[in-house]
XYZ file of C-alpha atoms in Angstrom:
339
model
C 191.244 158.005 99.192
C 188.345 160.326 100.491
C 185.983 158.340 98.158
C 186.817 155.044 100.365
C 186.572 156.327 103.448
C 183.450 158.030 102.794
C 182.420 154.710 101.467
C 183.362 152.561 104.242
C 182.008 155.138 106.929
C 178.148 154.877 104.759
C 178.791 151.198 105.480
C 179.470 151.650 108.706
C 176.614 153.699 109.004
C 174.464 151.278 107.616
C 175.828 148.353 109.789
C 175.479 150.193 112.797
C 171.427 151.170 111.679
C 171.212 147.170 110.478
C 172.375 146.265 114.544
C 170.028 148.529 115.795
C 167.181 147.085 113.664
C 167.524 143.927 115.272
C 166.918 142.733 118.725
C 170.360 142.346 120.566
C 169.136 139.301 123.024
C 168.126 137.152 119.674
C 164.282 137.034 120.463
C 161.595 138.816 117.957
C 158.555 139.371 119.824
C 156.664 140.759 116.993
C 157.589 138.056 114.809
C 156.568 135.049 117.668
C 153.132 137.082 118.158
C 152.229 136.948 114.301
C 153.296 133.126 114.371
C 151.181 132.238 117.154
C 148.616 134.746 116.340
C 148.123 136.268 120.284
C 149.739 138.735 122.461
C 150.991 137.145 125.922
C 150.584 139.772 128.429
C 151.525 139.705 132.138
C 148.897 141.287 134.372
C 148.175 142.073 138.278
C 146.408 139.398 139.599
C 143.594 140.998 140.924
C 143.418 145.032 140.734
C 139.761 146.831 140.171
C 140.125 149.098 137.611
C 143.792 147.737 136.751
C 143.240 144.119 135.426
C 140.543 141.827 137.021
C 137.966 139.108 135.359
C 134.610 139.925 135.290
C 131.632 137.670 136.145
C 132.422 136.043 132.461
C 135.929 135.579 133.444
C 136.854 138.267 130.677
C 139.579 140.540 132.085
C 138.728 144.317 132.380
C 140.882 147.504 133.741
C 143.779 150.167 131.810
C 146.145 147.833 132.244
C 144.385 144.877 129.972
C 143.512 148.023 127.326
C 147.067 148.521 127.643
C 147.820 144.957 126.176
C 145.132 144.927 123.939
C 146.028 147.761 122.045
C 149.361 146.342 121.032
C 147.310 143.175 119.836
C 145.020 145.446 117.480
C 148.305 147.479 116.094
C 150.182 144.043 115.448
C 147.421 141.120 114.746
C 144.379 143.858 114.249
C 142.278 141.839 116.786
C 142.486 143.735 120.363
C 141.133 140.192 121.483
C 143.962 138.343 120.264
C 145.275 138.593 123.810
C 146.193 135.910 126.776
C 146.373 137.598 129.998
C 148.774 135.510 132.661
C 148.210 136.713 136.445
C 151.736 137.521 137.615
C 152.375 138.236 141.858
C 154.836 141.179 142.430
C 157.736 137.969 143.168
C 157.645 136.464 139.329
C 156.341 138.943 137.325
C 159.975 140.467 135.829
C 160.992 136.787 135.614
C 158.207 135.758 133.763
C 158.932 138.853 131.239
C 162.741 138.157 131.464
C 162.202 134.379 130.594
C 159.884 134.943 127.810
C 157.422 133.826 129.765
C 154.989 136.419 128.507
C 155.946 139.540 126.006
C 155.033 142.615 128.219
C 154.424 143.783 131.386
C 151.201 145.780 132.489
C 150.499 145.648 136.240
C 151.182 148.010 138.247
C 155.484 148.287 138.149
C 156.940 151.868 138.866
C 159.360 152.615 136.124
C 162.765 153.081 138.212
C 166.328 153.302 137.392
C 167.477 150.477 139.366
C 164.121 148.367 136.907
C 165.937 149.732 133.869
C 169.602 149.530 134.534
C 169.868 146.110 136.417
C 166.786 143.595 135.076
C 167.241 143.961 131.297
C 163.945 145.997 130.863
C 162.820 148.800 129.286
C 159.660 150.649 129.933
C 157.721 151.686 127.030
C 155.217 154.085 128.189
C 153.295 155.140 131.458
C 149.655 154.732 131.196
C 149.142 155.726 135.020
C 151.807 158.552 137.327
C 150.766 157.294 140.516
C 152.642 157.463 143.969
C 152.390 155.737 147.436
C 149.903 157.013 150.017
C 148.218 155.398 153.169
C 145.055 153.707 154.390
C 143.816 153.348 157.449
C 140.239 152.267 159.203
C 137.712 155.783 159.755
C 137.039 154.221 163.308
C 140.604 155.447 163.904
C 140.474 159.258 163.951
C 143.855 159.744 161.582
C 143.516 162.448 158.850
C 147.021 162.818 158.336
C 150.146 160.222 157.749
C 152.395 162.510 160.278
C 149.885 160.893 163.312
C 151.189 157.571 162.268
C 154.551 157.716 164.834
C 154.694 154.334 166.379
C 152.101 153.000 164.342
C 152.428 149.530 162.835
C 152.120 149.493 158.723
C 151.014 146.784 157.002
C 153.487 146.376 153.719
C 154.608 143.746 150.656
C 158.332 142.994 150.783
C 160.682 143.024 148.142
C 158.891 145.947 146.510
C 159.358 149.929 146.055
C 156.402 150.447 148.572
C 158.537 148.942 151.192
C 161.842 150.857 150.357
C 159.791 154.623 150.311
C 158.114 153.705 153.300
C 161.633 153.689 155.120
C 162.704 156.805 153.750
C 159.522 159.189 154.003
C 159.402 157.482 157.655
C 163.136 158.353 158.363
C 163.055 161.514 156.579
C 160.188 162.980 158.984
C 161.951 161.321 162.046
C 159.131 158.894 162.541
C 158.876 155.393 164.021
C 157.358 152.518 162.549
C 156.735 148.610 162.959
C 156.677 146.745 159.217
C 153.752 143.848 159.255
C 156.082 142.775 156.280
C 153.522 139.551 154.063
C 154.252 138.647 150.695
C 150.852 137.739 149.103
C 148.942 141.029 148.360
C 145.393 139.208 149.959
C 146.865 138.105 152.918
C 148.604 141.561 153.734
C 144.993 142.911 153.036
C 143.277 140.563 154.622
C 145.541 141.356 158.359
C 144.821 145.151 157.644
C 140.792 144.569 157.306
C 141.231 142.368 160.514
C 143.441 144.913 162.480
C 146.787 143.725 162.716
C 147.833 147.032 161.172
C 147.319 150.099 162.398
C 147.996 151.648 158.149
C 148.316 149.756 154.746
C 150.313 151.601 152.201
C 150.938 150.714 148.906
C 150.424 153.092 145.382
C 147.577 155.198 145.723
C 145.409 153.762 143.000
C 145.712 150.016 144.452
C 144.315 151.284 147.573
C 141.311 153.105 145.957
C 141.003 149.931 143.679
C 141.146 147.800 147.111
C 138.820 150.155 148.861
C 136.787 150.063 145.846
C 135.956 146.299 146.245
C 134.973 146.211 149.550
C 131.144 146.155 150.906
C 132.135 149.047 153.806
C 134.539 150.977 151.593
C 133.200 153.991 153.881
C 134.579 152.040 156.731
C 138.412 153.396 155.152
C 140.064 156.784 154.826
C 142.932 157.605 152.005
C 145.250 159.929 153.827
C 146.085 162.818 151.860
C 150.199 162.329 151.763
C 151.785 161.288 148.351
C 155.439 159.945 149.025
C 156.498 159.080 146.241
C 156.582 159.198 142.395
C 155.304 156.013 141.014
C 154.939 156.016 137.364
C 153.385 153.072 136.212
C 153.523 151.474 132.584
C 154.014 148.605 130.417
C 157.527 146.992 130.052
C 159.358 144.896 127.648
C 162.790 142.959 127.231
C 165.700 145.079 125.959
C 167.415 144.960 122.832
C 163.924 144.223 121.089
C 163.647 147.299 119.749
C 161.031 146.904 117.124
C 158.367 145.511 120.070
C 159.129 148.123 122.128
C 158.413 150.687 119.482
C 154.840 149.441 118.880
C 154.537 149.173 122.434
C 155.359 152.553 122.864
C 153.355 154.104 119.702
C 150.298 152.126 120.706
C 150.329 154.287 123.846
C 151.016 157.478 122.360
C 148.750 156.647 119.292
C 145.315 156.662 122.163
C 147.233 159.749 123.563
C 147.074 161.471 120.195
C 143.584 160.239 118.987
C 142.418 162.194 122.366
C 144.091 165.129 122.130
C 142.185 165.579 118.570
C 138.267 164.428 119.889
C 138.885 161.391 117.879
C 137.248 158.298 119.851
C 135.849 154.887 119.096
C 132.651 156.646 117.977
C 133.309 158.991 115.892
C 136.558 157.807 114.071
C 134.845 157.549 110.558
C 134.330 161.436 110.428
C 137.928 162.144 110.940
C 138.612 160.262 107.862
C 138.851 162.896 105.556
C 140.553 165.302 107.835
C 142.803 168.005 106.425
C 144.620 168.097 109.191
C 148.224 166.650 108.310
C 148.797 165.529 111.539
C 145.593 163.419 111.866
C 146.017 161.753 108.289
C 149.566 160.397 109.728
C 148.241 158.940 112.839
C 145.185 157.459 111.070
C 147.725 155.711 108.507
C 145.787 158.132 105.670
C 149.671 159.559 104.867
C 152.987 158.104 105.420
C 154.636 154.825 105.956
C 154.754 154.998 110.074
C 153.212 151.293 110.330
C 155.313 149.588 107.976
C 158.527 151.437 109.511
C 157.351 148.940 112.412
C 156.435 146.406 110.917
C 152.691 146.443 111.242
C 150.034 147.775 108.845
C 149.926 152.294 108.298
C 146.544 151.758 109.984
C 147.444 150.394 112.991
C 146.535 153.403 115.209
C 142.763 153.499 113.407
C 142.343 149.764 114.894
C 143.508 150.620 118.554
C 141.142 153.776 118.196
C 138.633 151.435 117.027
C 138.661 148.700 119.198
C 139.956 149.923 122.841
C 139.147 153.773 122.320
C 141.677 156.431 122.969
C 143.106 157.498 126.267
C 139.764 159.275 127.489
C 137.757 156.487 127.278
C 139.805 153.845 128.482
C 139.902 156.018 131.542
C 136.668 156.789 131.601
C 135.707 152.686 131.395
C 138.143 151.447 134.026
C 139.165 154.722 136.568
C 136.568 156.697 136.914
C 133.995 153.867 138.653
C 136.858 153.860 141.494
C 136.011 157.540 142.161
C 139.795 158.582 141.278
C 140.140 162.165 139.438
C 142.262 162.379 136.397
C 144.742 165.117 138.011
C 148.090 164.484 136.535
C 146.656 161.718 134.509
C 145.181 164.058 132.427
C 146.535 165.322 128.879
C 149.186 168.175 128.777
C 146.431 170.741 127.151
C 144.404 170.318 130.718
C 147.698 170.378 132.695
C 148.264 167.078 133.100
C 151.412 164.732 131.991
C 149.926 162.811 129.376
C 151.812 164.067 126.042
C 152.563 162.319 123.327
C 155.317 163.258 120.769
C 154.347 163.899 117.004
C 153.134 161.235 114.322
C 155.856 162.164 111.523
């Protein structure tokens, strides 16, 4: 008797690890990417230092290295990648409909994201939060002078919702100059019809950033909010989300150890047991996903680790690491162990 039900509680087991294995809504992402041999990623449509197309229309910023790095660890070609522009209104329908396979612009990893759209958030590649902008010529050096001002803001969107609260919370009046399309809402704040412009504080450095009289604009010092910002994927896909993850945490890991896109080769021989798992030299971490044990050498390789992809796309928008930093310099960025 004890025999069978310790028997049918290993198959049990095993069915419940077999249903896990497999993506719940049907789809396998990692499976369509090898067929059609690219990685569809969803992008901001125009953010400096984010994702953007340079003068060769090839798209540059953290958030493209983001999606390139899960090409190299699945089709070992970081330029196996199609980036599709997505506006704050579509861009979790075009994820939810398959439209593309992750998410990478911009989106604030929230409960209300998670528990209600059918999305998971794999990593954050960015802990930003919401500040305000507002023209020199005006005198303001603090958010708290803004009572009665008029605040230029995108609908729809967390900015709008923690713009209310921090505004409420400090018994403050405000007038919303509520437009949808992120170039027109700039566009009215350039021209005046604003008094502020909030949004995350590394949009409005990579906004400030593009413009000829950058000087002419002031970042107020206030943070309101915690706005971590990473890539997501559909849920129940469990095996995508995992690379997607581990991709992240693999350029978080390579910089922890001085290992870059430059000097990879010496690390090689390491005796360090922890480098020889994350550079696919021991163990069978890739395969466990599904994609080659040297998957982390090729996103090293191609797109750099952590440092330098920061380095590339944040620094030229004059934005300090801070927070952004790795957990050995007191920052947030911390990956868990390769084993």
């Amino acid at each position: 008797m004890m025999r069978k039900l310790l028997l049918g509680l290993c198959l049990g087991l095993a069915a419940l690890a077999q249903a896990k294995a497999q993506p719940q809504n049907g789809a396998d992402t990692v499976a369509a990417i090898k067929a059609r041999g690219l990685v569809i990623c969803g992008v901001s449509v125009n953010a400096i230092g984010f994702a953007v197309p340079d003068a060769r229309g090839v798209f540059r910023g953290i958030d493209v290295d983001a999606c390139r790095s899960v090409a190299a660890a699945i089709l070992g070609d970081a330029g196996k990648v199609r980036f599709v522009p997505t506006t704050t209104q579509v861009r979790f329908t075009a994820l939810q409909s398959g439209e593309v396979d992750l998410l990478v612009r911009n989106t604030t990893w929230s409960l209300g994201r998670e528990a209600q759209l059918g999305l998971a958030f794999a990593s954050i590649n960015f802990y930003d939060g919401q500040g305000f902008m507002v023209r020199k010529s005006s005198g303001v050096t603090s958010a708290r002078q803004l009572d009665g001002a008029t605040i230029c803001v995108q609908p729809g969107t967390t900015t709008e919702l923690n713009l209310a609260d921090w505004f409420r919370t400090h018994n403050l009046r405000f007038t919303p100059v509520i437009i949808e399309q992120v170039e027109e809402l700039r566009a009215a704040f350039v021209s005046g019809r604003c008094d502020a412009y909030t949004n995350d504080a590394s949009s409005l450095a990579s906004f400030r950033a593009a413009q000829g009289n950058s000087g002419d604009f002031v970042l107020l010092p206030e943070i309101i909010s915690k706005e971590p910002l990473g890539a997501l994927v559909r849920k129940g896909d469990w095996r995508f989300f995992d690379i997607v993850r581990w991709s992240h945490f693999a350029m978080v890991t390579a910089e922890e150890y001085g290992i870059t896109s430059q000097n990879i080769d010496s690390f090689m021989a390491s005796p360090n047991p922890d480098i020889q798992r994350l550079l696919g030299r021991t163990g069978e971490f890739g395969r466990a996903m599904g994609i080659e044990n040297d998957w982390a050498v090729k996103i090293i390789r191609q797109v750099g680790n952590l440092g330098e992809v920061w380095e590339r796309n944040i620094t030229p928008l004059g934005i300090q690491r801070g927070i952004n930093g790795l957990w050995t310099q007191g920052g947030l960025q911390y990956a868990p162990p390769i084993r």
